[in-house]
Structures are given as structure tokens and as C-alpha cells.
Amino acid sequence: MKSAVETLNPTRVRLTVEVPFEELKDSLDAAYKKINQQVTVKGFRKGKIPARVIDQRFGRGAVLEEAVNDALPKFYTEAVNEAELNPLGQPEVDIKELKDNELLSFTAEVDVRPAIEIPDYSGIEVEVDAIEVTDEDIDTSVEQLRDRFASTSPVERAAEDGDVVTIDLEAKVEGEVLEDGVAEGVSYTIGSGELLDGIDEAVKGLSAGQEGTFTSELKGGSAAGKEAEVTVKVTQVAARELPELDDEFAQLASEFDTLEELRADSRKRLANMKQYDQATQAQERVLDKLLELVEVPVPEKLLEDEINTRKHNLEHHQLPQMGLTIEKYLEIQGKTAEEFDTETREAAVKGIKTQFVLDELVNREKLNVSQEELTEHLMRRAASSGMSPDQFAQAVVEGGQVPMLVGEVARGKALAMVVEAATVKDTNGEIVDLDDEDEDEAEAGTTEAAKDSAEAAEEKPEA
């Protein structure tokens, strides 16, 4: 077999391959065997039909077509390996010549990973938010905890903001009550925004036994996205009562004996959260600076596939779970369809560039992933997915996604290496020391930008 490579652009090549006919022998034998099992010829047992009879009855061309289809992936792979290419996606194959008993010639065009030169990145400097925990931050945190321990007691008055009402609901679309549009004994906190738009205005001012109606777009169920006339009846109004902020509350809501100890713990937790946010911010900003330093051509076909994948996942998986259509989502976001398309394209470009650059660093620095690192990453991904580690691991293995997870961890290590070499200062001008623990936490997926690209430029199996 002979092969030659022609570079069409920085991200696409054309392979020209010539195969002497004798190298097709194994595929020809397999073709005759396959056809033998599929056809019957009077006078011959199934599977025992001579090749010459198959040629006569069904045509030599059918045999050659079967043999070539069988052989092409092998010869294509050999040519790719010989040229040391990194293909992306499936090739476009064109049979140029097929001479029986002489020659097979074909071309294969395929996108490839571009050659990337990464310059010295040790001069990268970024600024991040300083870690500051104010008394107001602690007050807010304690108030949120206090709110969780609020009690309720029925009251004989009209419902107000913050009250907990027990309600019955009935939704009609075009005058017909929906089968799944009736609910009784629903508990709802006025102002929480947890139910339908318009319900707060409808129930405020109602006392137990009274009802009202309002129009709202349904978020889920059989008529999701449709306008419905909703009748709401209040069966009980209850006022929320917050516990006193004292040592007794601290003992009720935590393992601490005093309110002072509870506030001190809140300060510590908030500082840790801000430290995590700071480390994540540092990674994101260092990554942006790194991408500015590197020229990365993006394969157009790969980019279009990534854009389509992102849109599909949003429209068919993420938004339906929230009871939203793409039109409603854009309305909430205050974006036009054109703005959404532009942002999606920019995010896809950044995701692909991120993976190309970090993968190049992984290869250049010969970064390896240990079993322990992979297990830790798997545990984090399982937690974020809401699955148990065993369930997540099984899904990963069955889906053939282990290489993808390994890639995520390796890219996380590459990015951590760049962050370590960079100068990170906070808004107070102080040098930020991102220790290993912070990096490990912020690596939980190689930052959102890097993790988001995990599948963006993943190499697909060759044809």
C-alpha cells in the first residue's frame, strides 16, 4: 500500500491511497464467505457455493463492492498512522479507481487537529476578587439558616407576602379542565416564585375559603407552554414565625452552643467558599490569557457539529426539564435569536480551542493520570450528576466514556500547571497563593470552560 498526504488547510487533509490488488485477498475471501451465507443456489449446499458460481450468478462487481467496504477502514487507518495524523470525525472517502486483479485507489478527506505552538506563558498576569467576608455577609447567611427553621401557625386573616397558604388548583385550557391540571392541598409560600406566574397576585388578599382566577403559561405537564385559566382556592392561611436569634437558636440549628460560635463558623465557611470562587476565577482568567497567546485554527465541520450539539442539548434536554421553550428562554434572558446564535458560536469556539491547547500541553509535558486522580474526578462528577459513584461509573464504562474522563483530568492538570506559572493578584494588589488544595477543588472538571469542551473536539473512531 502507498499513501500520500495533501494539506488542504491547517485543519483538513486529503489522503491518497493506492492498494495492490493482492492486499485485498483477505477481504475478498470474507466477501465470498458472507455472500455464501446469504444466498442459495440450486445444486449447492448453503455456504458451499464456489466463487466462480457466485461471480456468474450475482456478478463479480457485488463481490468487489463487499470486499472494498470491508477493506477501506483498515487501509484508511494504516494511512492515518503512517502519516501520524490526529483525525477528527469521519472521513469523506471517494473511490478513484478499482481495477479487478490490479489496483484499488481512493482518497479520504478528514479534519485533523491543527499543529499548535504554545509560547512561554510564565508571564501571564491576572487579577481576581479579594477574599472579604463582611458582617453583612454573615448576617445574610445566619438569616438564611434562621428562615429554614421558621414555624407556621394558622391565622384568621387575608393572605400576605411571606405567608404559607394551602391551596387547591384547577387549570383549564380552551375551557377544558386538564386531566393533570387539578391539585389539592398544595403548600405555597407567597413570594417564593415556586409555582405559576401570577399566583402571588391571585392569592394575596384572599382568606381561607375564598378563591380567585388568573391566567398563566403552564411550565410542565400535558399542556406545557400553553396559556391556561387557573382557579386557585385558599383553604388555609398560615403566618411564618422566625426563631429568636440567640444561643438557643444556635443549639437548635447547629452543633454550636452559642450564637457567637455559629457566626464564627459562618465566617469560616463563607471564606472557604470565596476562596474556592477565587481559585476558579483565577483558572478562568488564566485560561483566557493563555488562549490569547495561541493561534488555534478551528475545523469548520467540528465547530458546526459542536454548535448543533449545544443547541440540541439545550432545546431537547435542559429547557424541557425547566418547563421552558427556546422562545421563552430567550425572552427571560432578554436575548434575540441572533444574539443567542452568536453567543453559542463563541462558546463553542472557545471550548474547542481550550481542548486543543490543553491537550497539546498534556502531550508536551507528558502529563499522566493516575487511578487515584481518575477515581477522585469520577466521585466529583457523580456527585454533580446526582448519581451514586457506582451508578455513574457503570454509566461511564457502558457508554465508553472513560477516555473522556481521563482527558478531563489531564486537561485539569495542564491548566493547573499554567496557573501555577502565572502571577495572580487580588483587587487589593496582594499576590494570591493558590495552594494544591485550592487547585484540586477548582479542577473539579477543569473549570467550566475547559470541562464544557470535554466532548467538543473528542476524537471520533475512524471509519
Tab-separated table of C-alpha atoms in Angstrom:
chain	number	residue	atom	x	y	z
A	1	MET	CA	0.000	0.000	0.000
A	2	LYS	CA	1.181	3.516	-0.862
A	3	SER	CA	-0.222	6.710	0.593
A	4	ALA	CA	0.380	10.438	0.290
A	5	VAL	CA	-0.939	13.401	2.308
A	6	GLU	CA	-2.032	16.752	0.911
A	7	THR	CA	-2.721	19.587	3.344
A	8	LEU	CA	-5.870	21.407	2.257
A	9	ASN	CA	-5.831	23.904	5.139
A	10	PRO	CA	-4.448	23.932	8.703
A	11	THR	CA	-7.275	21.652	9.886
A	12	ARG	CA	-8.015	19.411	6.885
A	13	VAL	CA	-6.014	16.961	4.790
A	14	ARG	CA	-6.570	14.669	1.829
A	15	LEU	CA	-5.091	11.186	1.877
A	16	THR	CA	-4.474	9.458	-1.454
A	17	VAL	CA	-4.113	5.703	-1.073
A	18	GLU	CA	-3.166	3.034	-3.627
A	19	VAL	CA	-3.613	-0.631	-2.721
A	20	PRO	CA	-2.206	-3.517	-4.837
A	21	PHE	CA	-4.992	-5.981	-5.524
A	22	GLU	CA	-3.264	-8.858	-3.746
A	23	GLU	CA	-3.664	-6.951	-0.473
A	24	LEU	CA	-7.450	-7.297	-0.900
A	25	LYS	CA	-7.285	-11.111	-0.756
A	26	ASP	CA	-8.462	-11.439	2.865
A	27	SER	CA	-11.379	-9.069	2.254
A	28	LEU	CA	-12.301	-10.886	-0.965
A	29	ASP	CA	-12.336	-14.222	0.847
A	30	ALA	CA	-14.524	-12.667	3.558
A	31	ALA	CA	-16.860	-11.242	0.905
A	32	TYR	CA	-17.343	-14.646	-0.765
A	33	LYS	CA	-17.948	-16.230	2.634
A	34	LYS	CA	-20.526	-13.596	3.595
A	35	ILE	CA	-22.394	-13.880	0.288
A	36	ASN	CA	-22.289	-17.686	0.622
A	37	GLN	CA	-24.242	-17.430	3.873
A	38	GLN	CA	-26.825	-15.088	2.391
A	39	VAL	CA	-27.797	-16.770	-0.900
A	40	THR	CA	-28.912	-20.172	-2.161
A	41	VAL	CA	-28.093	-21.803	-5.494
A	42	LYS	CA	-29.806	-24.952	-6.630
A	43	GLY	CA	-27.437	-27.887	-6.616
A	44	PHE	CA	-25.147	-26.480	-3.932
A	45	ARG	CA	-25.339	-26.684	-0.168
A	46	LYS	CA	-25.661	-23.369	1.659
A	47	GLY	CA	-22.203	-21.981	2.330
A	48	LYS	CA	-20.563	-24.288	-0.230
A	49	ILE	CA	-21.144	-22.300	-3.415
A	50	PRO	CA	-17.893	-21.955	-5.448
A	51	ALA	CA	-16.571	-18.440	-6.071
A	52	ARG	CA	-16.918	-18.808	-9.845
A	53	VAL	CA	-20.633	-19.624	-9.449
A	54	ILE	CA	-21.166	-16.568	-7.234
A	55	ASP	CA	-19.424	-14.451	-9.878
A	56	GLN	CA	-21.667	-15.895	-12.593
A	57	ARG	CA	-24.951	-15.684	-10.685
A	58	PHE	CA	-24.538	-12.457	-8.741
A	59	GLY	CA	-21.724	-10.628	-10.511
A	60	ARG	CA	-18.106	-10.048	-9.667
A	61	GLY	CA	-18.984	-6.390	-9.008
A	62	ALA	CA	-21.088	-7.274	-5.965
A	63	VAL	CA	-18.182	-9.250	-4.521
A	64	LEU	CA	-15.710	-6.424	-5.146
A	65	GLU	CA	-18.055	-3.877	-3.543
A	66	GLU	CA	-18.389	-6.027	-0.427
A	67	ALA	CA	-14.619	-6.571	-0.268
A	68	VAL	CA	-13.790	-2.888	-0.682
A	69	ASN	CA	-16.302	-1.865	2.019
A	70	ASP	CA	-14.627	-4.358	4.347
A	71	ALA	CA	-11.065	-3.295	3.494
A	72	LEU	CA	-11.381	0.503	3.406
A	73	PRO	CA	-11.358	1.126	7.199
A	74	LYS	CA	-8.180	-0.930	7.598
A	75	PHE	CA	-6.294	0.800	4.747
A	76	TYR	CA	-7.525	4.219	5.869
A	77	THR	CA	-6.307	3.568	9.419
A	78	GLU	CA	-2.931	2.366	8.144
A	79	ALA	CA	-2.553	5.534	6.072
A	80	VAL	CA	-3.515	7.741	9.040
A	81	ASN	CA	-0.988	6.002	11.297
A	82	GLU	CA	1.733	6.125	8.657
A	83	ALA	CA	1.236	9.880	8.264
A	84	GLU	CA	0.973	10.346	12.063
A	85	LEU	CA	-2.271	12.270	11.749
A	86	ASN	CA	-4.773	13.096	14.503
A	87	PRO	CA	-8.124	12.827	12.683
A	88	LEU	CA	-11.328	14.389	13.967
A	89	GLY	CA	-14.561	12.730	12.967
A	90	GLN	CA	-15.295	10.520	9.990
A	91	PRO	CA	-13.502	10.883	6.633
A	92	GLU	CA	-15.132	11.609	3.292
A	93	VAL	CA	-13.994	8.695	1.141
A	94	ASP	CA	-14.017	8.664	-2.656
A	95	ILE	CA	-13.105	5.561	-4.682
A	96	LYS	CA	-10.985	6.824	-7.576
A	97	GLU	CA	-10.140	3.568	-9.280
A	98	LEU	CA	-10.958	-0.120	-8.858
A	99	LYS	CA	-9.377	-2.443	-11.407
A	100	ASP	CA	-10.140	-6.091	-10.871
A	101	ASN	CA	-6.968	-8.049	-10.139
A	102	GLU	CA	-4.882	-4.865	-10.456
A	103	LEU	CA	-5.463	-1.884	-8.158
A	104	LEU	CA	-7.674	-0.070	-5.649
A	105	SER	CA	-7.200	3.693	-5.382
A	106	PHE	CA	-9.143	6.041	-3.098
A	107	THR	CA	-8.936	9.426	-1.406
A	108	ALA	CA	-10.059	10.328	2.098
A	109	GLU	CA	-10.571	13.903	3.272
A	110	VAL	CA	-10.732	14.389	7.020
A	111	ASP	CA	-10.436	17.137	9.617
A	112	VAL	CA	-7.306	16.902	11.771
A	113	ARG	CA	-6.066	18.504	14.922
A	114	PRO	CA	-4.064	21.574	13.947
A	115	ALA	CA	-0.394	21.903	14.821
A	116	ILE	CA	-0.208	24.303	17.779
A	117	GLU	CA	2.791	26.243	19.034
A	118	ILE	CA	2.420	27.256	22.670
A	119	PRO	CA	4.710	30.154	23.612
A	120	ASP	CA	6.134	30.917	27.037
A	121	TYR	CA	3.160	31.520	29.305
A	122	SER	CA	5.049	32.248	32.521
A	123	GLY	CA	4.437	35.993	32.081
A	124	ILE	CA	0.660	35.699	32.348
A	125	GLU	CA	-0.778	38.034	34.979
A	126	VAL	CA	-4.420	38.155	36.093
A	127	GLU	CA	-6.439	39.918	38.775
A	128	VAL	CA	-9.114	38.208	40.875
A	129	ASP	CA	-11.554	39.301	43.547
A	130	ALA	CA	-10.132	39.680	47.028
A	131	ILE	CA	-11.479	37.403	49.752
A	132	GLU	CA	-13.541	39.604	52.023
A	133	VAL	CA	-16.237	38.369	54.396
A	134	THR	CA	-18.253	41.239	55.844
A	135	ASP	CA	-20.588	41.298	58.824
A	136	GLU	CA	-23.419	41.764	56.305
A	137	ASP	CA	-22.400	38.505	54.596
A	138	ILE	CA	-22.571	36.688	57.924
A	139	ASP	CA	-25.929	38.294	58.774
A	140	THR	CA	-27.340	37.089	55.447
A	141	SER	CA	-26.019	33.566	55.996
A	142	VAL	CA	-27.470	33.347	59.509
A	143	GLU	CA	-30.800	34.772	58.318
A	144	GLN	CA	-30.988	32.091	55.620
A	145	LEU	CA	-30.421	29.435	58.278
A	146	ARG	CA	-32.994	31.093	60.531
A	147	ASP	CA	-35.501	31.067	57.682
A	148	ARG	CA	-35.109	27.278	57.357
A	149	PHE	CA	-36.185	26.851	60.984
A	150	ALA	CA	-39.229	29.085	60.724
A	151	SER	CA	-42.503	27.695	62.060
A	152	THR	CA	-46.013	28.391	60.837
A	153	SER	CA	-49.317	28.912	62.597
A	154	PRO	CA	-52.795	29.350	61.066
A	155	VAL	CA	-54.228	32.868	61.132
A	156	GLU	CA	-57.742	34.231	60.594
A	157	ARG	CA	-56.930	36.976	58.088
A	158	ALA	CA	-56.241	37.589	54.428
A	159	ALA	CA	-53.014	36.204	52.955
A	160	GLU	CA	-49.978	38.490	52.776
A	161	ASP	CA	-46.438	38.323	51.369
A	162	GLY	CA	-44.422	35.641	53.146
A	163	ASP	CA	-47.439	33.696	54.378
A	164	VAL	CA	-47.742	29.966	53.754
A	165	VAL	CA	-51.059	29.159	52.124
A	166	THR	CA	-52.654	25.778	51.491
A	167	ILE	CA	-54.400	25.884	48.130
A	168	ASP	CA	-56.367	23.843	45.601
A	169	LEU	CA	-55.654	24.438	41.903
A	170	GLU	CA	-57.617	23.777	38.716
A	171	ALA	CA	-56.206	24.624	35.267
A	172	LYS	CA	-58.289	24.957	32.097
A	173	VAL	CA	-57.050	25.279	28.522
A	174	GLU	CA	-59.633	26.485	26.000
A	175	GLY	CA	-62.351	25.943	28.595
A	176	GLU	CA	-61.491	22.293	29.283
A	177	VAL	CA	-60.111	21.127	32.642
A	178	LEU	CA	-56.814	19.295	32.087
A	179	GLU	CA	-56.555	15.715	33.358
A	180	ASP	CA	-53.296	16.635	35.068
A	181	GLY	CA	-54.437	20.172	35.833
A	182	VAL	CA	-56.027	19.564	39.231
A	183	ALA	CA	-54.121	19.609	42.548
A	184	GLU	CA	-55.356	19.773	46.126
A	185	GLY	CA	-53.675	20.634	49.412
A	186	VAL	CA	-50.677	22.337	47.839
A	187	SER	CA	-48.486	24.272	50.293
A	188	TYR	CA	-47.097	27.507	48.861
A	189	THR	CA	-45.106	30.392	50.310
A	190	ILE	CA	-46.293	33.660	48.791
A	191	GLY	CA	-43.428	35.411	47.035
A	192	SER	CA	-41.268	32.295	46.626
A	193	GLY	CA	-41.849	32.103	42.874
A	194	GLU	CA	-42.036	28.312	43.088
A	195	LEU	CA	-45.351	27.894	41.258
A	196	LEU	CA	-47.061	29.611	38.345
A	197	ASP	CA	-46.531	33.197	37.281
A	198	GLY	CA	-49.392	35.319	38.562
A	199	ILE	CA	-50.305	33.176	41.538
A	200	ASP	CA	-48.906	35.633	44.106
A	201	GLU	CA	-51.229	38.414	42.941
A	202	ALA	CA	-54.153	35.981	42.831
A	203	VAL	CA	-53.860	34.696	46.422
A	204	LYS	CA	-52.795	37.867	48.215
A	205	GLY	CA	-55.828	39.309	49.933
A	206	LEU	CA	-57.730	36.023	49.988
A	207	SER	CA	-58.814	34.417	53.251
A	208	ALA	CA	-59.444	30.716	53.889
A	209	GLY	CA	-62.432	29.566	51.819
A	210	GLN	CA	-62.032	32.251	49.143
A	211	GLU	CA	-60.860	31.725	45.579
A	212	GLY	CA	-59.565	33.678	42.616
A	213	THR	CA	-58.557	33.153	38.992
A	214	PHE	CA	-55.558	34.137	36.923
A	215	THR	CA	-54.014	33.368	33.547
A	216	SER	CA	-50.568	31.808	33.314
A	217	GLU	CA	-48.360	29.865	30.929
A	218	LEU	CA	-48.044	26.282	32.175
A	219	LYS	CA	-44.474	25.184	32.908
A	220	GLY	CA	-44.994	21.429	32.687
A	221	GLY	CA	-47.491	18.651	32.157
A	222	SER	CA	-49.568	17.743	29.112
A	223	ALA	CA	-50.146	21.388	28.140
A	224	ALA	CA	-46.693	22.792	28.895
A	225	GLY	CA	-46.138	26.140	27.229
A	226	LYS	CA	-49.857	26.852	26.747
A	227	GLU	CA	-51.870	29.652	28.346
A	228	ALA	CA	-54.269	28.360	30.993
A	229	GLU	CA	-57.011	29.847	33.128
A	230	VAL	CA	-56.208	28.783	36.679
A	231	THR	CA	-58.643	28.783	39.587
A	232	VAL	CA	-56.980	28.884	42.999
A	233	LYS	CA	-58.864	28.293	46.253
A	234	VAL	CA	-57.256	29.113	49.609
A	235	THR	CA	-58.050	26.531	52.292
A	236	GLN	CA	-55.682	27.847	54.957
A	237	VAL	CA	-53.520	30.876	55.661
A	238	ALA	CA	-50.527	30.437	57.982
A	239	ALA	CA	-48.063	33.058	59.170
A	240	ARG	CA	-44.374	32.232	59.304
A	241	GLU	CA	-42.638	32.868	62.619
A	242	LEU	CA	-38.860	33.125	62.757
A	243	PRO	CA	-36.991	31.874	65.850
A	244	GLU	CA	-35.192	34.374	68.038
A	245	LEU	CA	-31.525	34.891	67.196
A	246	ASP	CA	-29.955	33.662	70.426
A	247	ASP	CA	-27.907	30.802	71.852
A	248	GLU	CA	-30.987	28.576	71.931
A	249	PHE	CA	-31.357	29.015	68.157
A	250	ALA	CA	-27.662	28.165	67.648
A	251	GLN	CA	-28.157	24.919	69.574
A	252	LEU	CA	-31.304	24.114	67.552
A	253	ALA	CA	-29.797	24.832	64.132
A	254	SER	CA	-26.194	23.667	64.562
A	255	GLU	CA	-23.707	21.768	66.688
A	256	PHE	CA	-22.657	25.001	68.410
A	257	ASP	CA	-23.669	26.156	71.890
A	258	THR	CA	-23.667	29.892	71.275
A	259	LEU	CA	-24.738	32.282	68.534
A	260	GLU	CA	-21.225	33.738	68.556
A	261	GLU	CA	-19.759	30.312	67.693
A	262	LEU	CA	-22.338	29.858	64.936
A	263	ARG	CA	-21.430	33.220	63.414
A	264	ALA	CA	-17.718	32.380	63.610
A	265	ASP	CA	-18.380	29.131	61.752
A	266	SER	CA	-20.404	31.018	59.145
A	267	ARG	CA	-17.459	33.380	58.629
A	268	LYS	CA	-15.129	30.432	58.103
A	269	ARG	CA	-17.465	28.688	55.641
A	270	LEU	CA	-18.034	31.876	53.657
A	271	ALA	CA	-14.271	32.462	53.482
A	272	ASN	CA	-13.766	28.929	52.152
A	273	MET	CA	-16.467	29.455	49.540
A	274	LYS	CA	-14.933	32.735	48.426
A	275	GLN	CA	-11.519	31.077	48.319
A	276	TYR	CA	-12.939	28.392	46.023
A	277	ASP	CA	-14.578	31.057	43.854
A	278	GLN	CA	-11.271	32.930	43.730
A	279	ALA	CA	-9.377	29.838	42.594
A	280	THR	CA	-11.989	29.128	39.913
A	281	GLN	CA	-11.863	32.755	38.795
A	282	ALA	CA	-8.076	32.575	38.574
A	283	GLN	CA	-8.242	29.489	36.364
A	284	GLU	CA	-10.837	31.022	34.055
A	285	ARG	CA	-8.878	34.247	33.638
A	286	VAL	CA	-5.544	32.497	33.183
A	287	LEU	CA	-7.168	30.273	30.563
A	288	ASP	CA	-8.478	33.330	28.698
A	289	LYS	CA	-4.984	34.872	28.721
A	290	LEU	CA	-3.454	31.607	27.517
A	291	LEU	CA	-5.895	31.378	24.609
A	292	GLU	CA	-4.977	34.945	23.623
A	293	LEU	CA	-1.342	33.857	23.284
A	294	VAL	CA	-2.006	30.893	20.998
A	295	GLU	CA	-3.243	30.888	17.421
A	296	VAL	CA	-5.675	27.994	17.133
A	297	PRO	CA	-7.444	27.284	13.823
A	298	VAL	CA	-10.813	25.592	14.332
A	299	PRO	CA	-12.159	22.952	11.902
A	300	GLU	CA	-15.414	24.327	10.492
A	301	LYS	CA	-17.204	20.964	10.408
A	302	LEU	CA	-16.246	20.256	14.020
A	303	LEU	CA	-17.443	23.723	15.012
A	304	GLU	CA	-20.811	23.301	13.316
A	305	ASP	CA	-21.285	19.887	14.947
A	306	GLU	CA	-20.471	21.364	18.353
A	307	ILE	CA	-22.889	24.267	17.868
A	308	ASN	CA	-25.664	21.885	16.834
A	309	THR	CA	-24.944	19.630	19.817
A	310	ARG	CA	-25.125	22.536	22.253
A	311	LYS	CA	-28.398	23.784	20.785
A	312	HIS	CA	-29.902	20.295	20.742
A	313	ASN	CA	-28.982	19.639	24.376
A	314	LEU	CA	-30.441	22.982	25.447
A	315	GLU	CA	-33.699	22.694	23.480
A	316	HIS	CA	-34.397	18.983	23.977
A	317	HIS	CA	-32.905	18.207	27.392
A	318	GLN	CA	-32.181	21.218	29.613
A	319	LEU	CA	-35.116	23.527	28.825
A	320	PRO	CA	-37.849	20.830	28.881
A	321	GLN	CA	-36.736	19.911	32.410
A	322	MET	CA	-37.436	23.529	33.404
A	323	GLY	CA	-40.716	23.638	31.504
A	324	LEU	CA	-39.361	26.199	29.051
A	325	THR	CA	-39.331	26.549	25.284
A	326	ILE	CA	-36.410	28.148	23.468
A	327	GLU	CA	-38.609	31.185	22.771
A	328	LYS	CA	-39.495	31.598	26.471
A	329	TYR	CA	-35.849	31.072	27.450
A	330	LEU	CA	-34.703	33.834	25.099
A	331	GLU	CA	-37.437	36.114	26.462
A	332	ILE	CA	-36.281	35.511	30.048
A	333	GLN	CA	-32.649	36.064	29.051
A	334	GLY	CA	-33.559	39.215	27.142
A	335	LYS	CA	-31.769	37.977	24.017
A	336	THR	CA	-32.658	37.800	20.360
A	337	ALA	CA	-32.217	34.586	18.372
A	338	GLU	CA	-29.283	36.223	16.581
A	339	GLU	CA	-27.588	37.121	19.881
A	340	PHE	CA	-28.140	33.580	21.138
A	341	ASP	CA	-26.592	32.114	17.963
A	342	THR	CA	-23.590	34.431	18.267
A	343	GLU	CA	-23.007	33.542	21.923
A	344	THR	CA	-23.390	29.813	21.231
A	345	ARG	CA	-20.859	30.003	18.412
A	346	GLU	CA	-18.376	31.960	20.559
A	347	ALA	CA	-18.730	29.452	23.404
A	348	ALA	CA	-18.228	26.536	21.003
A	349	VAL	CA	-15.112	28.133	19.510
A	350	LYS	CA	-13.668	28.735	22.966
A	351	GLY	CA	-14.461	25.176	24.045
A	352	ILE	CA	-12.705	23.641	21.046
A	353	LYS	CA	-9.685	25.940	21.338
A	354	THR	CA	-9.437	25.204	25.050
A	355	GLN	CA	-9.287	21.470	24.485
A	356	PHE	CA	-6.772	21.733	21.642
A	357	VAL	CA	-4.427	23.932	23.701
A	358	LEU	CA	-4.682	21.942	26.934
A	359	ASP	CA	-4.293	18.624	25.091
A	360	GLU	CA	-1.163	19.993	23.443
A	361	LEU	CA	0.184	20.886	26.902
A	362	VAL	CA	-0.675	17.401	28.173
A	363	ASN	CA	1.300	15.836	25.327
A	364	ARG	CA	4.199	18.280	25.542
A	365	GLU	CA	4.603	17.911	29.296
A	366	LYS	CA	3.829	14.158	29.214
A	367	LEU	CA	1.184	14.526	31.922
A	368	ASN	CA	-0.278	11.228	33.091
A	369	VAL	CA	-3.471	10.461	35.022
A	370	SER	CA	-3.247	8.088	37.973
A	371	GLN	CA	-6.043	5.757	39.014
A	372	GLU	CA	-6.457	7.754	42.211
A	373	GLU	CA	-6.873	11.024	40.277
A	374	LEU	CA	-9.411	9.407	37.945
A	375	THR	CA	-11.372	7.981	40.874
A	376	GLU	CA	-11.488	11.356	42.648
A	377	HIS	CA	-12.706	13.037	39.476
A	378	LEU	CA	-15.326	10.337	38.949
A	379	MET	CA	-16.593	10.888	42.503
A	380	ARG	CA	-16.967	14.634	41.869
A	381	ARG	CA	-18.767	14.090	38.567
A	382	ALA	CA	-21.074	11.530	40.178
A	383	ALA	CA	-21.980	13.994	42.937
A	384	SER	CA	-22.768	16.765	40.433
A	385	SER	CA	-24.900	14.384	38.344
A	386	GLY	CA	-26.980	13.255	41.317
A	387	MET	CA	-25.944	9.624	40.820
A	388	SER	CA	-24.117	7.309	43.177
A	389	PRO	CA	-20.413	6.713	42.327
A	390	ASP	CA	-21.207	3.105	41.372
A	391	GLN	CA	-24.084	4.119	39.105
A	392	PHE	CA	-22.045	6.860	37.477
A	393	ALA	CA	-19.040	4.586	36.982
A	394	GLN	CA	-21.240	1.927	35.375
A	395	ALA	CA	-22.784	4.502	33.030
A	396	VAL	CA	-19.334	5.803	32.095
A	397	VAL	CA	-17.995	2.339	31.314
A	398	GLU	CA	-21.092	1.233	29.379
A	399	GLY	CA	-21.036	4.472	27.385
A	400	GLY	CA	-17.344	4.142	26.566
A	401	GLN	CA	-16.677	7.491	28.260
A	402	VAL	CA	-13.622	6.529	30.324
A	403	PRO	CA	-11.194	8.172	27.834
A	404	MET	CA	-13.258	11.359	28.041
A	405	LEU	CA	-12.932	11.450	31.847
A	406	VAL	CA	-9.210	10.757	31.615
A	407	GLY	CA	-8.962	13.676	29.200
A	408	GLU	CA	-10.804	15.964	31.603
A	409	VAL	CA	-8.417	15.135	34.434
A	410	ALA	CA	-5.340	15.531	32.236
A	411	ARG	CA	-6.534	18.906	30.966
A	412	GLY	CA	-7.204	19.936	34.567
A	413	LYS	CA	-3.591	19.160	35.432
A	414	ALA	CA	-2.361	21.084	32.390
A	415	LEU	CA	-4.384	24.150	33.333
A	416	ALA	CA	-3.249	23.934	36.972
A	417	MET	CA	0.330	23.917	35.700
A	418	VAL	CA	-0.279	27.143	33.732
A	419	VAL	CA	-1.995	28.777	36.718
A	420	GLU	CA	0.948	27.865	38.930
A	421	ALA	CA	3.311	29.597	36.497
A	422	ALA	CA	1.136	32.723	36.273
A	423	THR	CA	1.066	35.734	38.584
A	424	VAL	CA	-2.302	36.054	40.299
A	425	LYS	CA	-3.122	39.189	42.300
A	426	ASP	CA	-6.309	40.170	44.063
A	427	THR	CA	-8.043	43.535	43.779
A	428	ASN	CA	-6.057	44.723	46.801
A	429	GLY	CA	-2.813	44.139	44.907
A	430	GLU	CA	-1.863	41.146	47.052
A	431	ILE	CA	-0.278	38.042	45.481
A	432	VAL	CA	-2.712	35.107	45.658
A	433	ASP	CA	-1.130	31.795	46.603
A	434	LEU	CA	-3.285	29.047	45.115
A	435	ASP	CA	-2.154	26.022	47.073
A	436	ASP	CA	-2.636	22.439	45.884
A	437	GLU	CA	-5.877	22.016	47.811
A	438	ASP	CA	-7.441	25.008	46.090
A	439	GLU	CA	-6.305	23.792	42.696
A	440	ASP	CA	-7.726	20.333	43.344
A	441	GLU	CA	-11.098	21.836	44.242
A	442	ALA	CA	-11.203	24.223	41.306
A	443	GLU	CA	-10.094	21.424	38.995
A	444	ALA	CA	-13.425	19.622	39.539
A	445	GLY	CA	-13.954	19.361	35.829
A	446	THR	CA	-11.075	21.543	34.587
A	447	THR	CA	-13.067	24.753	35.168
A	448	GLU	CA	-16.371	25.246	33.443
A	449	ALA	CA	-14.768	26.434	30.205
A	450	ALA	CA	-12.388	23.511	29.947
A	451	LYS	CA	-14.890	20.916	31.130
A	452	ASP	CA	-17.531	22.307	28.801
A	453	SER	CA	-15.281	21.417	25.884
A	454	ALA	CA	-14.691	17.861	27.053
A	455	GLU	CA	-16.666	16.392	24.177
A	456	ALA	CA	-16.180	19.307	21.793
A	457	ALA	CA	-13.117	18.004	19.972
A	458	GLU	CA	-13.013	14.439	21.243
A	459	GLU	CA	-11.525	12.265	18.518
A	460	LYS	CA	-14.123	10.019	16.913
A	461	PRO	CA	-13.361	6.442	15.862
A	462	GLU	CA	-12.003	6.275	12.394
A	463	ALA	CA	-14.099	4.814	9.602
